[in-house]
Structure formats: C-alpha cells, structure tokens
Short mmCIF file of C-alpha atoms and ligand atoms in Angstrom, two decimals:
data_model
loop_
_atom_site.label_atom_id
_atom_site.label_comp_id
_atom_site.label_asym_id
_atom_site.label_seq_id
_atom_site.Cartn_x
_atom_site.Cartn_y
_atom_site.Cartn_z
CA UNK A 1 -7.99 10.88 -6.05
CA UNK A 2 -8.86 10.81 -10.04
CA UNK A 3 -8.55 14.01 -9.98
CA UNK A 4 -4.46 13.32 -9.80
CA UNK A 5 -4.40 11.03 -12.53
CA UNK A 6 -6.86 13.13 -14.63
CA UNK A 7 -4.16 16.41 -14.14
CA UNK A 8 -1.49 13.75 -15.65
CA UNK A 9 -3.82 12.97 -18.85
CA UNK A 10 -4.29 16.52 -19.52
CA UNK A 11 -0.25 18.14 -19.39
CA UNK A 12 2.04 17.79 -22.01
CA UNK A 13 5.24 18.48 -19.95
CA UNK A 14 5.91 17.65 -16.21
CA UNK A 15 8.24 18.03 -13.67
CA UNK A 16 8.78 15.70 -10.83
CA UNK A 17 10.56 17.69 -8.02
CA UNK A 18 12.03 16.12 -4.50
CA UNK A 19 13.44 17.76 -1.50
CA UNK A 20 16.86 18.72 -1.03
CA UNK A 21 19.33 15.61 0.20
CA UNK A 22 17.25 13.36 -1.33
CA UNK A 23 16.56 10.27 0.32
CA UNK A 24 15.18 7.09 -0.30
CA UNK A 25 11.71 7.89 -0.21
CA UNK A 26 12.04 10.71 -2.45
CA UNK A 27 14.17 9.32 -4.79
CA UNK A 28 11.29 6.05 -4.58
CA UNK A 29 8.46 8.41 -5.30
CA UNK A 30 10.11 10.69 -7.85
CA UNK A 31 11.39 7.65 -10.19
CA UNK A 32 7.99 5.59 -9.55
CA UNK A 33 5.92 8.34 -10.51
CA UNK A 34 8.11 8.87 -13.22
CA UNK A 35 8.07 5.29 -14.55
CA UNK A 36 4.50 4.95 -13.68
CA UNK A 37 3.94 8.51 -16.35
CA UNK A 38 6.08 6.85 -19.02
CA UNK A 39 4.88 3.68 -18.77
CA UNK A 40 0.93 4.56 -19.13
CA UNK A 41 1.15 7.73 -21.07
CA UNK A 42 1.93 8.22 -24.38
CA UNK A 43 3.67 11.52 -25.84
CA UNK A 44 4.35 12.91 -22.49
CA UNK A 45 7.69 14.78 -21.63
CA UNK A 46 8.51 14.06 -17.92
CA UNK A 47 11.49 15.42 -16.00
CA UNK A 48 12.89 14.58 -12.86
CA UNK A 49 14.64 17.25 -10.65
CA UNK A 50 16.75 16.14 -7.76
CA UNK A 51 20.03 17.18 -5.74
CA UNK A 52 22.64 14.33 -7.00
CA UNK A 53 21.66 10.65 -5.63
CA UNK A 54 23.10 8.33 -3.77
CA UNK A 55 24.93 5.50 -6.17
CA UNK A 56 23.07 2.53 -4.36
CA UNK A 57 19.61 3.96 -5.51
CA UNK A 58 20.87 4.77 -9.42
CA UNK A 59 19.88 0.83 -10.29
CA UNK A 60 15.91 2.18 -10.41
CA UNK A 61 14.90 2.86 -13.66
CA UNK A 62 15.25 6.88 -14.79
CA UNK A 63 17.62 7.47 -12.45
CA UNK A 64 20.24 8.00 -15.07
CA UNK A 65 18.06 10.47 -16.58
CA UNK A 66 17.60 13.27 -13.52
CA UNK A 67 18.54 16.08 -14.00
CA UNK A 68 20.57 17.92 -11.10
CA UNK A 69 20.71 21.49 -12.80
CA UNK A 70 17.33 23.26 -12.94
CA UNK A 71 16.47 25.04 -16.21
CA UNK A 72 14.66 28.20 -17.45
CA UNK A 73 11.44 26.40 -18.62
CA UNK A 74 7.54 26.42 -17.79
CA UNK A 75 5.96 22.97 -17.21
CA UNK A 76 2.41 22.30 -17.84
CA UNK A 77 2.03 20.68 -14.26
CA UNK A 78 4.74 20.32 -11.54
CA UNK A 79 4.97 17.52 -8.75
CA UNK A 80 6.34 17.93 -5.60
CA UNK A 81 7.20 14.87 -3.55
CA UNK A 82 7.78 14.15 0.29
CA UNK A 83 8.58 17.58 0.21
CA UNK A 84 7.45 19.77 3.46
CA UNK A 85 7.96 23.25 2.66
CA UNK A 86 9.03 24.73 -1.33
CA UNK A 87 12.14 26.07 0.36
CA UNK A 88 13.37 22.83 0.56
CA UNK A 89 12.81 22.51 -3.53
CA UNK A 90 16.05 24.14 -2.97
CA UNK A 91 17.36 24.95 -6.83
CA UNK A 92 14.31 23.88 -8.07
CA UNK A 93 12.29 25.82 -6.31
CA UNK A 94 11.62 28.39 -9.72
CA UNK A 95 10.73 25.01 -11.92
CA UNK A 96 7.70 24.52 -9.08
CA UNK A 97 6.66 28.14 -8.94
CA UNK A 98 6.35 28.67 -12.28
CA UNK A 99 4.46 25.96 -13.40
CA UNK A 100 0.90 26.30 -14.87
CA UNK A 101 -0.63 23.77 -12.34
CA UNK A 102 1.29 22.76 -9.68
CA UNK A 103 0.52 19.38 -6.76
CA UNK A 104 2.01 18.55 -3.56
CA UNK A 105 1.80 14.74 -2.45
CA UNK A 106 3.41 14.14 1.02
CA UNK A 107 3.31 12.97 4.32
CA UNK A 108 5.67 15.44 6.90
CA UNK A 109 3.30 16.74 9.31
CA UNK A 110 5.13 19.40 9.17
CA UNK A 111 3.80 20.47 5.88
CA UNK A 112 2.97 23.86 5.05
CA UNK A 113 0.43 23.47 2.45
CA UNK A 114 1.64 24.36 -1.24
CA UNK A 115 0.52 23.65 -4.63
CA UNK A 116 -2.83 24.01 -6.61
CA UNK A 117 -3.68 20.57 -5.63
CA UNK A 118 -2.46 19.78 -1.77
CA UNK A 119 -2.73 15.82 -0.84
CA UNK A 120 -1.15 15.66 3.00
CA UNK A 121 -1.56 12.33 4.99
CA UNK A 122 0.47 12.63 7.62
CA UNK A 123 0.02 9.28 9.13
CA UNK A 124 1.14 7.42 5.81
CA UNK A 125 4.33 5.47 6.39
CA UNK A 126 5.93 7.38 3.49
CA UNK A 127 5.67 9.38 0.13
CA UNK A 128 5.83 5.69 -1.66
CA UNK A 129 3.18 4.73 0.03
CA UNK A 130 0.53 7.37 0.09
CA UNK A 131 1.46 7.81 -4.25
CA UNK A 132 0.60 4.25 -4.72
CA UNK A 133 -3.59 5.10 -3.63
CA UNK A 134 -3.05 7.60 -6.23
CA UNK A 135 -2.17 4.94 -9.36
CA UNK A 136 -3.66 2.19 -10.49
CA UNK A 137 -2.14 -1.32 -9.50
CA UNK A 138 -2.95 -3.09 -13.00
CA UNK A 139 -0.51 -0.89 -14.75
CA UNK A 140 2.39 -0.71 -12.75
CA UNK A 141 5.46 -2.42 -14.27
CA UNK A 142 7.79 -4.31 -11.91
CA UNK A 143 10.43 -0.82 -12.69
CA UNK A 144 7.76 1.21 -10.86
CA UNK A 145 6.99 -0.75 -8.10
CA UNK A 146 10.73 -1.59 -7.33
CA UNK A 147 11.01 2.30 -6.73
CA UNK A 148 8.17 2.47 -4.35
CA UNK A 149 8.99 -0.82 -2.56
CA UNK A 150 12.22 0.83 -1.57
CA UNK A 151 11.15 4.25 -0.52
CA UNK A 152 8.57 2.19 2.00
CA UNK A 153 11.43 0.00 3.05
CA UNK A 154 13.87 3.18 4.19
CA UNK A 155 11.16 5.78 5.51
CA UNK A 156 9.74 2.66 7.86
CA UNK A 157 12.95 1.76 8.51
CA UNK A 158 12.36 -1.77 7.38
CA UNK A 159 8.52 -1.94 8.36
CA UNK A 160 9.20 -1.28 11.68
CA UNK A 161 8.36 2.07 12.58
CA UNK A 162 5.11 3.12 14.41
CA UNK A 163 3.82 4.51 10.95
CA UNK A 164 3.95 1.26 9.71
CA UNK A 165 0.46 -0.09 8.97
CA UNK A 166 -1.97 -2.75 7.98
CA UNK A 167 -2.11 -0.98 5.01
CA UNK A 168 1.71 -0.39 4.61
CA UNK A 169 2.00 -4.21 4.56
CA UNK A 170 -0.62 -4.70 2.19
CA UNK A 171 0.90 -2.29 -0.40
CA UNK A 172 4.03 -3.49 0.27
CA UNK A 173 2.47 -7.45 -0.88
CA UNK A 174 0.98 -6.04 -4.07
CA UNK A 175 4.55 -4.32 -5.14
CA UNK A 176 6.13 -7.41 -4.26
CA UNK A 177 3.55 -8.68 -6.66
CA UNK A 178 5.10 -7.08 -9.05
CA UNK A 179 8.33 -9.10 -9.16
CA UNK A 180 10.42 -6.62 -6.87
CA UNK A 181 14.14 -7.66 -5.79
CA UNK A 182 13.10 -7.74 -2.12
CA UNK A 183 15.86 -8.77 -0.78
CA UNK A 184 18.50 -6.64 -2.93
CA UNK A 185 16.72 -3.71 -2.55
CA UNK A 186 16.22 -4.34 1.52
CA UNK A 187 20.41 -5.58 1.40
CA UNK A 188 21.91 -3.38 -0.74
CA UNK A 189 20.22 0.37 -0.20
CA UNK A 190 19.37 -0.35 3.49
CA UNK A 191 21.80 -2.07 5.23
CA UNK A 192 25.15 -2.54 3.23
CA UNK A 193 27.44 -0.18 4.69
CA UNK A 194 31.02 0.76 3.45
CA UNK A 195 34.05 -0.59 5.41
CA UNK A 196 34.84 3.64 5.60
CA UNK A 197 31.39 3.80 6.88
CA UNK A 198 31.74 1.68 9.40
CA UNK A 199 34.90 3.66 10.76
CA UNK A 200 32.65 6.64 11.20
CA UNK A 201 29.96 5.18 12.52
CA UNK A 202 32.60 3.68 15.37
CA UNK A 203 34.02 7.03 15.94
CA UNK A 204 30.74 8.38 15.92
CA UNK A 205 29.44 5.59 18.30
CA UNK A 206 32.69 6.27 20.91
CA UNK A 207 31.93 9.71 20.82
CA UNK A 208 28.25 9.78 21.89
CA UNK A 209 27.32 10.70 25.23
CA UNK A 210 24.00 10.96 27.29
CA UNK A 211 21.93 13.32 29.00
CA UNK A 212 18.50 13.50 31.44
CA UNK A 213 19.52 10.20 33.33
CA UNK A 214 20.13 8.66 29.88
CA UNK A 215 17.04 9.81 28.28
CA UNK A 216 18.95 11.24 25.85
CA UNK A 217 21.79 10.33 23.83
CA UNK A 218 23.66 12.83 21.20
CA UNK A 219 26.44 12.28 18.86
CA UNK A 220 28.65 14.27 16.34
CA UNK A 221 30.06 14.22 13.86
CA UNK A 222 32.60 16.83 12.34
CA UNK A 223 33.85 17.69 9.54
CA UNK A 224 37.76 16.42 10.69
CA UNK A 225 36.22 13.13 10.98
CA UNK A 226 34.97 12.90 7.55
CA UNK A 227 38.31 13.80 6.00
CA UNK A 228 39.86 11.21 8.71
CA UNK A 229 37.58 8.37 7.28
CA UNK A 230 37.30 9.77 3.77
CA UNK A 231 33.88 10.14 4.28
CA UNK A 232 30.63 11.89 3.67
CA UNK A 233 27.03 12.92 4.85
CA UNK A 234 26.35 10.22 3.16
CA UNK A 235 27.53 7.66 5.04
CA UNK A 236 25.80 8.84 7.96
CA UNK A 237 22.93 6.87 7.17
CA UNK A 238 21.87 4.51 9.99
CA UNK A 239 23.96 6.19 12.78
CA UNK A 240 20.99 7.82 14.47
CA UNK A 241 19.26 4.55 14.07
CA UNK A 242 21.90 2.78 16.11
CA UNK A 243 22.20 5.75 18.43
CA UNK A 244 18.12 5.03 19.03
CA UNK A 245 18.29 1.92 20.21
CA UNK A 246 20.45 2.27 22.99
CA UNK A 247 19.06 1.04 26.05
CA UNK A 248 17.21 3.41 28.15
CA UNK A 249 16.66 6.27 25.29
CA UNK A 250 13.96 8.12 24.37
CA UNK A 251 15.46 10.04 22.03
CA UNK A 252 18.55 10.36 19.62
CA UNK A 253 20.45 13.04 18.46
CA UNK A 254 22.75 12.64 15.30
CA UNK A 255 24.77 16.23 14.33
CA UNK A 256 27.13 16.15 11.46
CA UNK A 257 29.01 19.49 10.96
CA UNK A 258 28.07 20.78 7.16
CA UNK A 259 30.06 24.14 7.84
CA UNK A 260 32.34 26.60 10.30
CA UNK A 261 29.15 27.04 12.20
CA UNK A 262 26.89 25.32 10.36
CA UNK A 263 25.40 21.51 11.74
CA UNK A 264 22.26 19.00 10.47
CA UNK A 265 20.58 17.62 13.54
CA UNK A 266 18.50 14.38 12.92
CA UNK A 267 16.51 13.78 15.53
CA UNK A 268 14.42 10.28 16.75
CA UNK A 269 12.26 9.43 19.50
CA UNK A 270 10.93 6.17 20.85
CA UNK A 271 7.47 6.57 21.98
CA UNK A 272 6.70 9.91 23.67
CA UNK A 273 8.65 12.77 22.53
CA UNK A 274 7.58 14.74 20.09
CA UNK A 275 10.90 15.48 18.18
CA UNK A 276 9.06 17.21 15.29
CA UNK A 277 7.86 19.95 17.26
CA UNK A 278 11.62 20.71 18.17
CA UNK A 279 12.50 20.70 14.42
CA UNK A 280 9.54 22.99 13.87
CA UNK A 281 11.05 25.44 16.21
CA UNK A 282 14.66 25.96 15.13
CA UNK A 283 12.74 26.07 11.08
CA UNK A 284 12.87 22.41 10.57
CA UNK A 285 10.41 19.74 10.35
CA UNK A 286 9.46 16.06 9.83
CA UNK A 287 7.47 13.72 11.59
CA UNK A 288 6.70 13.07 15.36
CA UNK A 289 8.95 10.34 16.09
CA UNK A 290 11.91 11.59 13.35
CA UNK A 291 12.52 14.64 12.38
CA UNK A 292 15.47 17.25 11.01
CA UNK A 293 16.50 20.24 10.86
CA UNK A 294 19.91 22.38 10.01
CA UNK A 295 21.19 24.91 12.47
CA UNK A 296 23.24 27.66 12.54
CA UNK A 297 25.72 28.22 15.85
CA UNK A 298 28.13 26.58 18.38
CA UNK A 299 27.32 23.07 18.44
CA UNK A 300 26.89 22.89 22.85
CA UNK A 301 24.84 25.78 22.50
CA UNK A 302 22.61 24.88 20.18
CA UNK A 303 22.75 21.18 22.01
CA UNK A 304 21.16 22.39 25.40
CA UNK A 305 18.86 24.38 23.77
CA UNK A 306 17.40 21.01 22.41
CA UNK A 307 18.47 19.26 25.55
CA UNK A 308 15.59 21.93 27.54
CA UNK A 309 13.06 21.50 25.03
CA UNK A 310 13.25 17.81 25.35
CA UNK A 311 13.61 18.38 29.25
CA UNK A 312 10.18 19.97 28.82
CA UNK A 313 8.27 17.22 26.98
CA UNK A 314 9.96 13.86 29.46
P1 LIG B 1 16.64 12.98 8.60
O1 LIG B 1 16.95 13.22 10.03
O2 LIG B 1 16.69 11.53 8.26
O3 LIG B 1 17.38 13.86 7.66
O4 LIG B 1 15.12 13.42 8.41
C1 LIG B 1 14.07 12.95 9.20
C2 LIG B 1 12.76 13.53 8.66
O5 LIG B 1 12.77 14.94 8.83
C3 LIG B 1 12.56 13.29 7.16
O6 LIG B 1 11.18 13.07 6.94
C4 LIG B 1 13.02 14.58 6.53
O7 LIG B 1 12.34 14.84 5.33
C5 LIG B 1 12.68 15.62 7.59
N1 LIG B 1 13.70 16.69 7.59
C6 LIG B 1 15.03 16.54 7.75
N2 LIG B 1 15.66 17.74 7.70
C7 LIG B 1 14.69 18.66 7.50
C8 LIG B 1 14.71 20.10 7.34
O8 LIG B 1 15.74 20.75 7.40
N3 LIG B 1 13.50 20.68 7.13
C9 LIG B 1 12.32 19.98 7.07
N4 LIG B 1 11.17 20.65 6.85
N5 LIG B 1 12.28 18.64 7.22
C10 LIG B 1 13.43 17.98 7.42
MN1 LIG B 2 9.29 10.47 3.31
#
C-alpha cells in the first residue's frame, strides 16, 4: 500500500480523474485525495478532472478548483477513482492514457482492470473508504476527511447497505475524529431534496408499476416530466431508493429518458439478485446489489428484456 503514497512523493504533476456523472463518492475521493496531496506535499501541481458537480457537494474544499474541460497536457502520474472501466473517464479519458504512470483505486466489481498500478476491493463500501487504507490518518486535515466522510455516507446509503462493515464504521469514527460536519453533510447532500424534486419523485412514484408477483417494481421517468417539474437527472437522486423499499421487492428499476431513444437504468436489489450481472450484459456495471447502466432502444423493450433476466435469477 506504500507503494501508492511512494508514486505521490515521486511526480511532480497529477491528475485526479472520476467517472462520468459524478457522484458522491467520486466527487469524496477525488477532492480528499486532492486535499490529502496538497496538504502533505509540498511543490506538487494537482488537478482534478470531473463532469460538472452537483452544487450541494461544491462546500468541500477544491471543489471550486475542478476543472470540467480536459486539456492537451502529460501528467507525471494519473488517478483514477471509483471508476470501472476508462470509457467512463469520458472526456478525460486522453489525460489518463497519456500519463507517464497511471493507478486505478476502486471498488465496482465490475472493474476491468486498468492502470500501471490496479488496487480493486470489491467488497469495500466505497471509493472513500478503500482510499483512506491508502493515507495516513495523522495527517489528514478535517477538509480531507469531510470529503471522504461523505462519499461513505452516499455509496452506503447512510451505513446501511450490505457493504457496510465493521471496518466502514470504524473509518467512518476516525474521520469523524477529524471534526467532520456529520450531520450537515448526512442533511444537506443526502437527504435535502428540492420542493421541484419532490414533484418528480411523486410523479415518478404514481407512475411505477410492478412485475413477477411484485418482485419487481420499475419506474420512469421522461424527459416531458423534467421540463413539467423544471427538473433534472439530478434530482433523481433517491427515487430508486424509495422505489426499493416497497414492500414485497426484490428489486428496483429507476429509468430516466437522457434522449429520443436513449434511457439510464439504475438498478437495486434486496438480497438475492444479482443486478450487476444485468448491467454487465447490456455494457454496464456496478456492484451486486446496485448497479447502472445506459441503454439504447424503446423503453418496454428494453424493460422485458431486464424483466427475463431477472425472471431467470428469482
Ligand atoms: P447509479 O444507478 O446510482 O447510477 O449507479 C449504481 C452503481 O453502478 C454505481 O456504483 C455506478 O458507478 C455504477 N454505474 C452506473 N451506471 C454505470 C454505467 O453506465 N457503467 C458502469 N460501468 N457502471 C455504472
Ligand atoms: Mn463508489
């Protein structure tokens, strides 16, 4: 694990690259690895490439400073973070490739395997959390672990999904040892929801509908009802979560339309279905019990196809 921190010492210039739609896990690893760089190292140039975040996550520290349009220049060493494939680098995928040394830390199961250095544990709650066995807990400033506080709080949903461990909860004590805004970050970037939001998430709620005796349940949403609400894929966040809980599911099935024939499936499962697997197979990925994927096609068609697949695995 040195070995990451010794590839740090020895660049000049890095790059800290995300996925495409980042979300709070990414943005949490990219900005704590960032502060945790500036914060220890001296003389070292550190950029941060992500798609445009969400405003509730630009209160972290060097979020004002990301840069959203890649650039013609060759890094000494390039991160990648909670990233599963270097498609999904999306604009920045040239700013990884050609970089002198390049390292992948992340936990999709999904994963491909990329970079010169390749760190995978797929059973690690989250990006945050896997990073923070990487650094070293005497110097991280109360900046740093605010970032990786709240990228464990959104990809465990709160520390309550299955990935959440022992160890999740003990990290999650020493960052709080840090001084971290628990309760902000947990209020304001996980649960507070626009009163717009809420419209769409009603809609979408009225609209859903389930399948295989209620196995199933499957919502979505289109691109009418964002204009109608004034909304975007943004505030999407925490519909499939709802969807999830409904009594009787295994799994949930959030669409929202991003084109003519164009839709982002999120899918979740309760405790048997493995959803990643059906990601996998339409070129997505993700996790066993949440996973994504963007498909091309009529929605009802490409709804039974995931309907059968899940058919096969109740
Ligand atoms: P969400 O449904 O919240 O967008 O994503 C659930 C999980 O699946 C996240 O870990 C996310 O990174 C992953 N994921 C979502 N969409 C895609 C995709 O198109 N490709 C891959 N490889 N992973 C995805
Ligand atoms: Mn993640």
């Amino acid at each position: 694990m040195n070995n990451f921190l010794d590839n740090i010492k020895e660049a000049k210039c890095i790059a800290i690259i995300g996925h495409i739609n980042p979300d709070g896990d990414c943005v949490g690893s990219c900005l704590g690895l960032y502060n945790y760089i500036c914060d220890n190292y001296e003389n070292k140039q550190v950029d941060v490439y992500l798609q445009p975040i969400a405003t509730k996550f630009r209160f972290l520290k060097g979020a004002d400073l990301i840069k959203n349009q890649s650039e013609d220049k060759v890094y000494d060493l390039a991160i990648s973070l909670d990233c599963g494939d270097t498609d999904r680098h999306g604009e920045f995928s040239g700013i990884f490739a050609n970089a002198k040394e390049t390292i992948c830390i992340d936990h999709h199961r999904s994963n491909t395997g990329f970079g010169n250095y390749f760190y995978l544990d797929a059973d690690a709650s989250s990006t945050c959390e896997f990073l923070y066995r990487f650094i070293c807990y005497g110097t991280i400033s109360t900046e740093c672990a605010e970032c990786l506080y709240l990228g464990m709080v959104h990809d465990t949903g709160v520390f309550k999904y299955p990935a959440t461990s022992e160890e999740t909860m003990t990290i999650a004590g020493k960052l709080i040892s840090k001084g971290v805004r628990t309760q902000y970050i947990i209020d304001e970037t996980f649960y507070k929801v626009s009163y717009n939001q809420n419209q769409l998430t009603g809609k979408a709620l009225l609209n859903a509908k389930l399948h295989l005796d209620g196995k199933v349940i499957s919502t979505c949403i289109t691109t009418d009802m964002f204009k109608e609400f004034n909304t975007t894929k943004d505030d999407t966040d925490g519909i499939v979560d709802k969807l999830r809980v409904t009594d009787g599911v295994e799994v949930a099935i959030l669409a929202y339309q991003k084109g003519e024939d164009l839709f982002k499936f999120s899918l979740r499962s309760i405790s048997y279905v493995d959803v990643s697997k059906i990601a996998i197979a339409f070129g997505g990925g993700g996790h066993i019990r949440a996973a994504g994927v963007d498909i091309k096609g009529d929605f009802d068609v490409t709804l039974d196809k995931i309907l059968k697949m899940i058919e096969e695995q109740l």
